CSV table of C-alpha atoms in Angstrom, one decimal:
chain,number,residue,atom,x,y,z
A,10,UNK,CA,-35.5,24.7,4.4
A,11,UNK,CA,-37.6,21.2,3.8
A,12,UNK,CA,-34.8,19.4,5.6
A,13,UNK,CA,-34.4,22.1,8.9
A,14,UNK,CA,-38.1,22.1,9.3
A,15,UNK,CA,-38.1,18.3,9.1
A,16,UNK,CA,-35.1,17.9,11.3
A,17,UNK,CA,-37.0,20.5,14.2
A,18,UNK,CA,-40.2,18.5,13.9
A,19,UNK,CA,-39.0,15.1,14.7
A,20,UNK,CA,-35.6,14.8,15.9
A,21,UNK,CA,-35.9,13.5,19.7
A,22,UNK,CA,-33.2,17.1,21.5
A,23,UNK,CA,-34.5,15.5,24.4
A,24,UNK,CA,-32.5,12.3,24.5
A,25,UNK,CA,-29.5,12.1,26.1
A,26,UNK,CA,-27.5,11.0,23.7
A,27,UNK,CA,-28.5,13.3,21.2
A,28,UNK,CA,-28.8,16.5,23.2
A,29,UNK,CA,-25.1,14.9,24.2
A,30,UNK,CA,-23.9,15.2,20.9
A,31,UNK,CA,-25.0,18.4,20.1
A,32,UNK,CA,-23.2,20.1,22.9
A,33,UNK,CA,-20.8,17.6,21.8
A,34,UNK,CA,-20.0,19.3,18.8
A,35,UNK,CA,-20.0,22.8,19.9
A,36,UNK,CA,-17.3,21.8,22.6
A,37,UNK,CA,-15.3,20.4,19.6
A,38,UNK,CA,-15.6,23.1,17.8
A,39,UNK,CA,-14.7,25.1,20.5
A,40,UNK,CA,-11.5,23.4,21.0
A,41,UNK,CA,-10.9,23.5,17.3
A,42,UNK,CA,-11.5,27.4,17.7
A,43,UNK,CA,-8.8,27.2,20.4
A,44,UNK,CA,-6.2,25.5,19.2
A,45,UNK,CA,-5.7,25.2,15.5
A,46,UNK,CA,-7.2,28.4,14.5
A,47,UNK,CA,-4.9,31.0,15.2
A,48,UNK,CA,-1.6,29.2,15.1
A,49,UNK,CA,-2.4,26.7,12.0
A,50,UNK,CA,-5.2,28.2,9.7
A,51,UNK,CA,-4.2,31.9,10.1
A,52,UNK,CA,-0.5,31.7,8.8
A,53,UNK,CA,-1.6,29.2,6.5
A,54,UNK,CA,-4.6,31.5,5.1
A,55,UNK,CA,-1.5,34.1,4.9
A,56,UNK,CA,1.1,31.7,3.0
A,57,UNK,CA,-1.9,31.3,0.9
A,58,UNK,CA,-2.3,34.7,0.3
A,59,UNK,CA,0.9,35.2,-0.8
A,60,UNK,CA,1.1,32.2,-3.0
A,61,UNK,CA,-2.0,34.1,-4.9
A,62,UNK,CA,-0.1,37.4,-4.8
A,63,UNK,CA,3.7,37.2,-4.8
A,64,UNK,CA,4.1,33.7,-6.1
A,65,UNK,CA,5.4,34.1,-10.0
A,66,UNK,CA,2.4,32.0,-11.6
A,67,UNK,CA,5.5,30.7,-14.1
A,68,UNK,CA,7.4,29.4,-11.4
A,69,UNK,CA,4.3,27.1,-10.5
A,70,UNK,CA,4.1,26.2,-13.7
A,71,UNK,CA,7.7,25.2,-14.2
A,72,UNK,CA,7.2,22.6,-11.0
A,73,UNK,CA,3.5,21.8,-10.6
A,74,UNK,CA,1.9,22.1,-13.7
A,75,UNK,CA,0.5,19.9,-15.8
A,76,UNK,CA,3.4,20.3,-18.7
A,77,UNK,CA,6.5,20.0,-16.2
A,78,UNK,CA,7.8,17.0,-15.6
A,79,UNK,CA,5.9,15.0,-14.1
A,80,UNK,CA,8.8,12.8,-11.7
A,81,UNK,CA,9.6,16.3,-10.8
A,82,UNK,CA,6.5,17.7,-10.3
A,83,UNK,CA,5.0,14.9,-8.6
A,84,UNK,CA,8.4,14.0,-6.4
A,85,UNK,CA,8.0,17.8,-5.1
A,86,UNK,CA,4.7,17.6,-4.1
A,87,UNK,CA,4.4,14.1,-2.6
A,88,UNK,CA,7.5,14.3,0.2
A,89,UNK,CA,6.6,18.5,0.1
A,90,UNK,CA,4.8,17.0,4.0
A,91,UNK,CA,7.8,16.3,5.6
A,92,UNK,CA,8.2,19.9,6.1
A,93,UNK,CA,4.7,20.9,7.0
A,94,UNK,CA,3.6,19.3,10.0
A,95,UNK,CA,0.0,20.3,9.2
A,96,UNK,CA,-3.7,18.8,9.8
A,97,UNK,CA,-6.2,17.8,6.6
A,98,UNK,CA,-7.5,21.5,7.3
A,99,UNK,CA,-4.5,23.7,7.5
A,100,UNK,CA,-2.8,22.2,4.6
A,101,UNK,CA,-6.9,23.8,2.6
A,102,UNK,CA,-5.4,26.9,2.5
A,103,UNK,CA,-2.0,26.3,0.7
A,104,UNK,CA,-3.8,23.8,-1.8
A,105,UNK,CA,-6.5,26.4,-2.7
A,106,UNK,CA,-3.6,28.6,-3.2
A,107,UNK,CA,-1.0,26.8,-5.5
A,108,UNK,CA,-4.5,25.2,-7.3
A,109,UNK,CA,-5.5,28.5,-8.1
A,110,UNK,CA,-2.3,30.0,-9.4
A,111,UNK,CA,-1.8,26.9,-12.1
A,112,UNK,CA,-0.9,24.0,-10.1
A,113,UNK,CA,-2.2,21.2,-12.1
A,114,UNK,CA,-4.7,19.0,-11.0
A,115,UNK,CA,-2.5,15.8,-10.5
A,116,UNK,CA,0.5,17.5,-8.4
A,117,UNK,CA,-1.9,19.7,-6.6
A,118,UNK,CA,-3.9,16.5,-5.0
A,119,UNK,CA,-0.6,15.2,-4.8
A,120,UNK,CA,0.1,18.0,-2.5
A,121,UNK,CA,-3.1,18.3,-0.8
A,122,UNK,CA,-2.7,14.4,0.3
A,123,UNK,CA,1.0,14.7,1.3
A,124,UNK,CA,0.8,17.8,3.6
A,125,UNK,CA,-0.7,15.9,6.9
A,126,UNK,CA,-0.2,12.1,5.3
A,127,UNK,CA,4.0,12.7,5.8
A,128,UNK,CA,4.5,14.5,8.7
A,129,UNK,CA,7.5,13.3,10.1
A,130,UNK,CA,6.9,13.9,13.7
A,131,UNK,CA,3.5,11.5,13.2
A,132,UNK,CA,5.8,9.3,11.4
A,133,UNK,CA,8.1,8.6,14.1
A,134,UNK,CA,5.3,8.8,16.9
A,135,UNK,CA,4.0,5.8,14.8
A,136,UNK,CA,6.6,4.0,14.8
A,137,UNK,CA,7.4,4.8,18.6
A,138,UNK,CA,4.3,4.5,19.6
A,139,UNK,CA,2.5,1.4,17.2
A,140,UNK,CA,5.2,-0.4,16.4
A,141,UNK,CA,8.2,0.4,13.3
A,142,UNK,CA,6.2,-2.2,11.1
A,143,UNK,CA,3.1,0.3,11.1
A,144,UNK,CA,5.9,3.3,11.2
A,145,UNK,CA,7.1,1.8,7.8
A,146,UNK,CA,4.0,1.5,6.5
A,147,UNK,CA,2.7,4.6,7.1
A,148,UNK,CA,5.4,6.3,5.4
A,149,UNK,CA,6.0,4.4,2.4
A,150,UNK,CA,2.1,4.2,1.9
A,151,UNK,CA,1.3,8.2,2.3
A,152,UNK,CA,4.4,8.7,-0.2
A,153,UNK,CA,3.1,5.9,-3.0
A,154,UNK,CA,-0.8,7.4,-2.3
A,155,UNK,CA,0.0,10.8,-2.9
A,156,UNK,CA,1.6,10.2,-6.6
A,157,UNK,CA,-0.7,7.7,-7.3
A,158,UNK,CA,-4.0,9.4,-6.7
A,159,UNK,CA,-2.8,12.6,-8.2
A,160,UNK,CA,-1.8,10.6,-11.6
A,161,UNK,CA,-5.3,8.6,-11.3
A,162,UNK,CA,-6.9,12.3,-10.8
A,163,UNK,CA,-4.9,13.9,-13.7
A,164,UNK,CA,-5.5,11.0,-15.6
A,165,UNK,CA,-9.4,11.1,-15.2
A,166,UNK,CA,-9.7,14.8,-15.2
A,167,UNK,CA,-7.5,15.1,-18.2
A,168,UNK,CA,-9.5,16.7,-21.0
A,169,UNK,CA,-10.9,19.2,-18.4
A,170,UNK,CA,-7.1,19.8,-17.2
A,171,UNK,CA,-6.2,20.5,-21.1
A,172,UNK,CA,-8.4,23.2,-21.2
A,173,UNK,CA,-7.6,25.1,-17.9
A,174,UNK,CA,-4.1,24.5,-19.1
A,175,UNK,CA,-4.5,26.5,-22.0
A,176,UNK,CA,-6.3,29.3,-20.2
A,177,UNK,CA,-3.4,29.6,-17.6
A,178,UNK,CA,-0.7,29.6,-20.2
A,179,UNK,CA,-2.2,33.0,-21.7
A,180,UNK,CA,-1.8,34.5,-18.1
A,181,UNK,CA,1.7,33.2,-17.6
A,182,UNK,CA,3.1,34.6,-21.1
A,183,UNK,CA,1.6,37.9,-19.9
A,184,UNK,CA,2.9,37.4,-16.2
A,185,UNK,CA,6.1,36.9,-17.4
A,186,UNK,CA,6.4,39.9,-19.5
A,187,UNK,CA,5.7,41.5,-16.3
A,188,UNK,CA,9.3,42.7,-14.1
A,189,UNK,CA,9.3,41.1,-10.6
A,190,UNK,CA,9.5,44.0,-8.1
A,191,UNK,CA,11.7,41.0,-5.6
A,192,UNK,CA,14.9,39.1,-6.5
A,193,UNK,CA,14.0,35.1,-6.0
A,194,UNK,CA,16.2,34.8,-2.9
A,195,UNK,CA,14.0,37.6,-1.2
A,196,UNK,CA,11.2,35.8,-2.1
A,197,UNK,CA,12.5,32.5,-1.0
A,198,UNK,CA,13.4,34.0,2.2
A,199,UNK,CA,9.7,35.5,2.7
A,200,UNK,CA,8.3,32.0,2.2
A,201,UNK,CA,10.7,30.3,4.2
A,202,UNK,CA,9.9,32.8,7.2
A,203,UNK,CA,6.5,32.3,6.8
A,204,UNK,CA,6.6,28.6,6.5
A,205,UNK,CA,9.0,28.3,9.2
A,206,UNK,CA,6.4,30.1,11.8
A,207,UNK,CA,4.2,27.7,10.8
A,208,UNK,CA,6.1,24.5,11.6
A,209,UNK,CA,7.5,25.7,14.7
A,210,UNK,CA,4.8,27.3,16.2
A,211,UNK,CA,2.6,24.1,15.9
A,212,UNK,CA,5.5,22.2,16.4
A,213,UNK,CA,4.7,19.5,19.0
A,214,UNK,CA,5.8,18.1,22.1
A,215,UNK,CA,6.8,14.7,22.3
A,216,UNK,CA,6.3,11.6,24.1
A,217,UNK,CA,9.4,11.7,25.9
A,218,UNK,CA,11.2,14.9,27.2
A,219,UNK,CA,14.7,13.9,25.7
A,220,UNK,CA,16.8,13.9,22.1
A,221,UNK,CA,16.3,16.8,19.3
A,222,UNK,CA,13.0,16.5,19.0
A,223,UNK,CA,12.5,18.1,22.6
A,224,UNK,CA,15.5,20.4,22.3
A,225,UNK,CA,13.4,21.9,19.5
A,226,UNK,CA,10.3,22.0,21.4
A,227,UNK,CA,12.0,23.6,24.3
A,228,UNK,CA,12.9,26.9,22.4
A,229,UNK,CA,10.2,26.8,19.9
A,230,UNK,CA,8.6,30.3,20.6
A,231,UNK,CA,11.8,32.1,20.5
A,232,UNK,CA,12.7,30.9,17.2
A,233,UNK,CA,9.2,31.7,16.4
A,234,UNK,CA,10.0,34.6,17.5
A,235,UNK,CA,12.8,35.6,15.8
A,236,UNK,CA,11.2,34.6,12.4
A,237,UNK,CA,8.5,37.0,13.2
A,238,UNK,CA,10.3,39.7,13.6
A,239,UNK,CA,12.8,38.8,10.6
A,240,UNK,CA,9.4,38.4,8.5
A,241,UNK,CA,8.0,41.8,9.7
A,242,UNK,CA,11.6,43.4,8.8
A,243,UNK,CA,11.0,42.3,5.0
A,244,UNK,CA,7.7,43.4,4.8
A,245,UNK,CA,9.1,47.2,5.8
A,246,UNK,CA,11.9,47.1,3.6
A,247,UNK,CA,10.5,45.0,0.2
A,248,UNK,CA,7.2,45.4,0.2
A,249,UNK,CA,5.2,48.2,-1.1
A,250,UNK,CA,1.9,49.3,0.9
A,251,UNK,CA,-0.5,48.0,-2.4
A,252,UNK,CA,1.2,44.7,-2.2
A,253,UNK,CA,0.4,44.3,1.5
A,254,UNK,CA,-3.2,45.9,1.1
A,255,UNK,CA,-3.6,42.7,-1.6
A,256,UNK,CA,-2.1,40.6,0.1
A,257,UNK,CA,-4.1,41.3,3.3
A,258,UNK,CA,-7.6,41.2,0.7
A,259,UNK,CA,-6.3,37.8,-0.7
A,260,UNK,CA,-6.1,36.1,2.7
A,261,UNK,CA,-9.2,37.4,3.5
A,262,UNK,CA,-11.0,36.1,0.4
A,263,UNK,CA,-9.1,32.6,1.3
A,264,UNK,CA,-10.7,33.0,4.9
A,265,UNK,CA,-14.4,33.8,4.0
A,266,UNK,CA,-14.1,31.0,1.5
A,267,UNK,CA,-12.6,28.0,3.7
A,268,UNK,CA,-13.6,29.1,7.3
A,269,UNK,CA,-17.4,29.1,7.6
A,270,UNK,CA,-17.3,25.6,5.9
A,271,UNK,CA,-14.9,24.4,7.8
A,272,UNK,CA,-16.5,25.4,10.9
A,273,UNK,CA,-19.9,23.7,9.8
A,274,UNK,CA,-17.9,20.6,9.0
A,275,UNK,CA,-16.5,20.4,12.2
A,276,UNK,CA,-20.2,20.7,14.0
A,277,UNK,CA,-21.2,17.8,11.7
A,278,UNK,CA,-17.9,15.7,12.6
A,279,UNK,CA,-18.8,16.2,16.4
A,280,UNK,CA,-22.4,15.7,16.0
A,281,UNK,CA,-21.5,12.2,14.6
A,282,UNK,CA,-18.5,11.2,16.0
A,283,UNK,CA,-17.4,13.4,18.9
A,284,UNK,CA,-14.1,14.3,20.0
A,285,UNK,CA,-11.7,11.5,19.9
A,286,UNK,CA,-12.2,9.5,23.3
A,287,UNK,CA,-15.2,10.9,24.3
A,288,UNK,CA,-17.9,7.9,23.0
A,289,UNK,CA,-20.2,11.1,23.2
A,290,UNK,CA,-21.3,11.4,19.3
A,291,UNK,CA,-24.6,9.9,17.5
A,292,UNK,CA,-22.4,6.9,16.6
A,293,UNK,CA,-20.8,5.1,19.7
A,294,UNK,CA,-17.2,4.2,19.9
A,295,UNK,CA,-17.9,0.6,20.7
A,296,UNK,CA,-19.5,0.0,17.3
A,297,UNK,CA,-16.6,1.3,15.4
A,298,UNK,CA,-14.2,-1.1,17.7
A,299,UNK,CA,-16.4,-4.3,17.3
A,300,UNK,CA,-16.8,-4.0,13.8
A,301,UNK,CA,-13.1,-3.3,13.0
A,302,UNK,CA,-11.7,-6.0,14.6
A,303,UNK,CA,-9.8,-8.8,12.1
A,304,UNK,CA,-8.3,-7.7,8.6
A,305,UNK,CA,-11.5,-8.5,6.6
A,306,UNK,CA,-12.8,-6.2,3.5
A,307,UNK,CA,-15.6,-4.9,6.1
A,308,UNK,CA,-13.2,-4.3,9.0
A,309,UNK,CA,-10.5,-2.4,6.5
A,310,UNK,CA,-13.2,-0.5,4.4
A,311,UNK,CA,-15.1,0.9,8.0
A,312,UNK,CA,-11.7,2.1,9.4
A,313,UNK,CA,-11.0,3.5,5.9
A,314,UNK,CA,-14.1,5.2,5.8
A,315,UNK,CA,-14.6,6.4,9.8
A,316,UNK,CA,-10.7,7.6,9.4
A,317,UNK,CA,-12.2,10.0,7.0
A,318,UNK,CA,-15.1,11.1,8.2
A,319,UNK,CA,-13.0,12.0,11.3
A,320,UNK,CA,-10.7,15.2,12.5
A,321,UNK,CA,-7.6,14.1,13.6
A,322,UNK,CA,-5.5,17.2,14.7
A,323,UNK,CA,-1.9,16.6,13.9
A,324,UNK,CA,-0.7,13.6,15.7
A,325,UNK,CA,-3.9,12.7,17.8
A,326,UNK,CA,-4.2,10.0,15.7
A,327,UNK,CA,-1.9,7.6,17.1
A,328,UNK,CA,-3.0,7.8,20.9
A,329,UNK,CA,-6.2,6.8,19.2
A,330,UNK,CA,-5.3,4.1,17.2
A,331,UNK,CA,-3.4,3.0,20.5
A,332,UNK,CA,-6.8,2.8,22.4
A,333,UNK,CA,-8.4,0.8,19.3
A,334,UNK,CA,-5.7,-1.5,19.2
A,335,UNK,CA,-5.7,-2.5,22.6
A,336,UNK,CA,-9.1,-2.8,21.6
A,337,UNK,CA,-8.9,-5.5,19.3
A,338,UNK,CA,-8.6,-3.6,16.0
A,339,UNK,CA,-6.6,-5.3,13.9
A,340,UNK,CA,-3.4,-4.4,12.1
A,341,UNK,CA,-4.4,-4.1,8.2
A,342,UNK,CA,-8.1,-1.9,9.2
A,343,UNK,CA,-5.3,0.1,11.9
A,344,UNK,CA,-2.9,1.5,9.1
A,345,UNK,CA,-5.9,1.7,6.7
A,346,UNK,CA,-7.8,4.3,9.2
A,347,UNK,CA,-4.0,6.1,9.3
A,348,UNK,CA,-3.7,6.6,5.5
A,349,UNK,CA,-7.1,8.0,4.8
A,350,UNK,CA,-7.8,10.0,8.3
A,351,UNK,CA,-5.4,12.6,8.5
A,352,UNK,CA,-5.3,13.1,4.8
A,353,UNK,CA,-9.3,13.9,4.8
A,354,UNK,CA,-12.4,15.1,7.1
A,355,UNK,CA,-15.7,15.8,6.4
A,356,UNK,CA,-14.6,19.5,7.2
A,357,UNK,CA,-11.8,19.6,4.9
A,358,UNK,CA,-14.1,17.6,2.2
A,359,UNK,CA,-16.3,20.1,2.3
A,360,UNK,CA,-13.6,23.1,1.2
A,361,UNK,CA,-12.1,20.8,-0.9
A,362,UNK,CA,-15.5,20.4,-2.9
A,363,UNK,CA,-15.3,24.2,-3.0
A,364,UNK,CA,-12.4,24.7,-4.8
A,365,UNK,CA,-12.1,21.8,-7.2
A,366,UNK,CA,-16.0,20.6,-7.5
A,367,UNK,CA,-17.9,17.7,-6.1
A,368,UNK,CA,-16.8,15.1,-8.8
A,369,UNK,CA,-13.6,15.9,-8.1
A,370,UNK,CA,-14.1,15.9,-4.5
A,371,UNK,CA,-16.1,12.8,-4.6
A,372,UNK,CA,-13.3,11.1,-6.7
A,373,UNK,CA,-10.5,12.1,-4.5
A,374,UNK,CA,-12.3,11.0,-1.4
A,375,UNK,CA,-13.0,7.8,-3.1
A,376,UNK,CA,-9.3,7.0,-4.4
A,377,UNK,CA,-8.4,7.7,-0.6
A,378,UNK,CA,-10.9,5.4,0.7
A,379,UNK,CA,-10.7,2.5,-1.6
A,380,UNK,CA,-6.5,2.9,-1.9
A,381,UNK,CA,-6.5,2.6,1.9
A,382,UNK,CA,-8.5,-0.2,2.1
A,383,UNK,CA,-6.7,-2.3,0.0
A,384,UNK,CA,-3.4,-1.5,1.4
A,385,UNK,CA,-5.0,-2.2,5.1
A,386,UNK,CA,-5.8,-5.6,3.4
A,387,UNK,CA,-2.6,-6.3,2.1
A,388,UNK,CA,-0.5,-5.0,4.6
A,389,UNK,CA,-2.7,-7.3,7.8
A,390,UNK,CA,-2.1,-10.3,5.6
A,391,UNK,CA,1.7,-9.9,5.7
A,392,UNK,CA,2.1,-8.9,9.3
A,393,UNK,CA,-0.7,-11.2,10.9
């Protein structure tokens, strides 16, 4: 209340700039309302919701726990991206979900990195786009990060992890006593529906009208279509009206938990920053370009850090990096702004703290900075 009183007293609404960046960040949010919203948050709040309801919590166990295997575990959840062409806030959702069912710490921040870090279509665009050195990078880099900083998180978090173990265990022995009302190919299928809306009806369109990436694009909404109406045929026939009701109540809890953070995150982001190309936040573009020029530890660790302060919808972050380039950014503090921005945000930092705590938060955000860095350093000393 101190702060808001504080804040109404002295800051100047009156100057341009800052009056700018207010409005600023209500037009981003609007645009965030507009297009990621309905078509990326909503069926991932539902996949959630059905992760928390339908989802055997055993079957987590088996692959994302912290007593499976760990190459499997953590080879599942670090390339698990490639199919989920996702943004750092859509991929909230299905993280919340699997964390809360028994995922272990490690695999599930594996997970939570991978989903926007590997997108395949921003992979390519990269490549097209930057340059195949970056492309390479980029993809080789999200992979590495994502098992890395979940082993450095599981590693860390490990006597904490015991004990939530333990406590999940109990609820899987009795889960399992428990008959499954679905055979595991219907519930394979109901994911796969659900999953499969997702991709394709974010699915993008690309730089150039031609090859399969476009074909796809091109007929998008009717196989969108079709999966809909496939998905709504398997709620009818397998799905008893108290698992929907709960299902229905389990998204809803997901929304009211994720949504109002997420949207004061992103009124924050565009107070600061603005929408990407606009130079219309607090902190103007031309800073960020003329002090990320070069592959010093300052250049790498300010594109590390802006990268993740940042919302990059899924694959505006390459037109971007396009326009710093030809800016004078340099190589190393380029692909260090691409493996930490569309991993994080400060919206998606802020559900994140909700779910797993702010030392957790704090040293996931950290690993991703630092991590980055390092690799921006090493990777502009090779390529000049």
């Amino acid at each position: 209340m101190l702060g808001a009183f504080l804040a109404a007293y002295f800051v100047p609404f009156g100057h341009p700039r800052v009056s700018g960046a207010i409005l600023e960040a209500f037009h981003m949010l609007q645009e965030y309302a507009r297009q990621h919203v309905l078509l990326c948050l909503v069926p991932a709040l539902f996949i959630a919701g059905a992760i928390a309801n339908f989802v055997s919590q055993a079957s987590v166990i088996k692959y994302f726990s912290g007593q499976a295997k760990k190459w499997l575990s953590y080879s599942v959840a670090s390339v698990s991206g490639t199919i989920l062409a996702v943004c750092s806030c859509t991929v909230l959702p299905l993280f919340a979900g699997i964390y809360q069912r028994g995922a272990g710490l490690g695999p599930a921040i594996a997970f939570l990195y991978s989903g926007p870090a590997i997108n395949i279509l921003a992979i390519i665009l990269t490549a097209r786009v930057l340059g195949w050195k970056l492309g390479l990078a980029r993809a080789l880099g999200a992979v590495f990060f994502s098992a890395v900083i979940g082993l450095i998180m599981a590693y860390i978090y490990r006597h904490e992890e015991k004990q939530r173990t333990e406590a999940v265990s109990q609820r899987v022995a009795e889960a399992m006593r428990q008959k499954e009302a679905r055979s595991g190919a219907q519930n394979l299928l109901y994911f796969a529906a659900m999953v499969g809306i997702l991709v394709f009806a974010n699915w993008g369109k690309p730089a150039q009208p031609v090859g399969f990436w476009n074909a796809v694009f091109e007929v998008k909404w009717y196989i969108t279509g079709a999966l809909l109406v496939l998905l709504a045929y398997m709620l009818a026939r397998w799905f008893r009206r108290a698992e929907l009701s709960s299902w229905v109540s389990a998204t809803w809890g997901f929304a009211g938990q994720i949504i109002p953070l997420l949207f004061a995150g992103v009124l924050a982001a565009g107070v600061l920053m603005g929408r990407p190309g606009t130079d219309a936040g607090l902190i103007p573009s031309r800073w960020i370009e003329a002090a990320v020029g070069g592959n010093s530890l300052r250049a790498n660790l300010l594109a590390s850090v802006a990268g993740a302060l940042m919302y990059f919808a899924t694959l505006t972050e390459v037109p971007i990096l396009q326009g710093l380039l030809g800016s004078g950014m340099g190589q190393g503090p380029a692909l260090a702004l691409l493996l930490a921005g569309p991993a994080l945000s400060l919206p998606n930092m802020l559900v994140i703290r909700s779910v797993i705590g702010t030392k957790k938060m704090l040293t996931y955000v950290g690993l991703v900075a630092v991590m980055a860095t390092l690799t921006g350093m090493i990777f502009g000393a090779i390529v000049g």
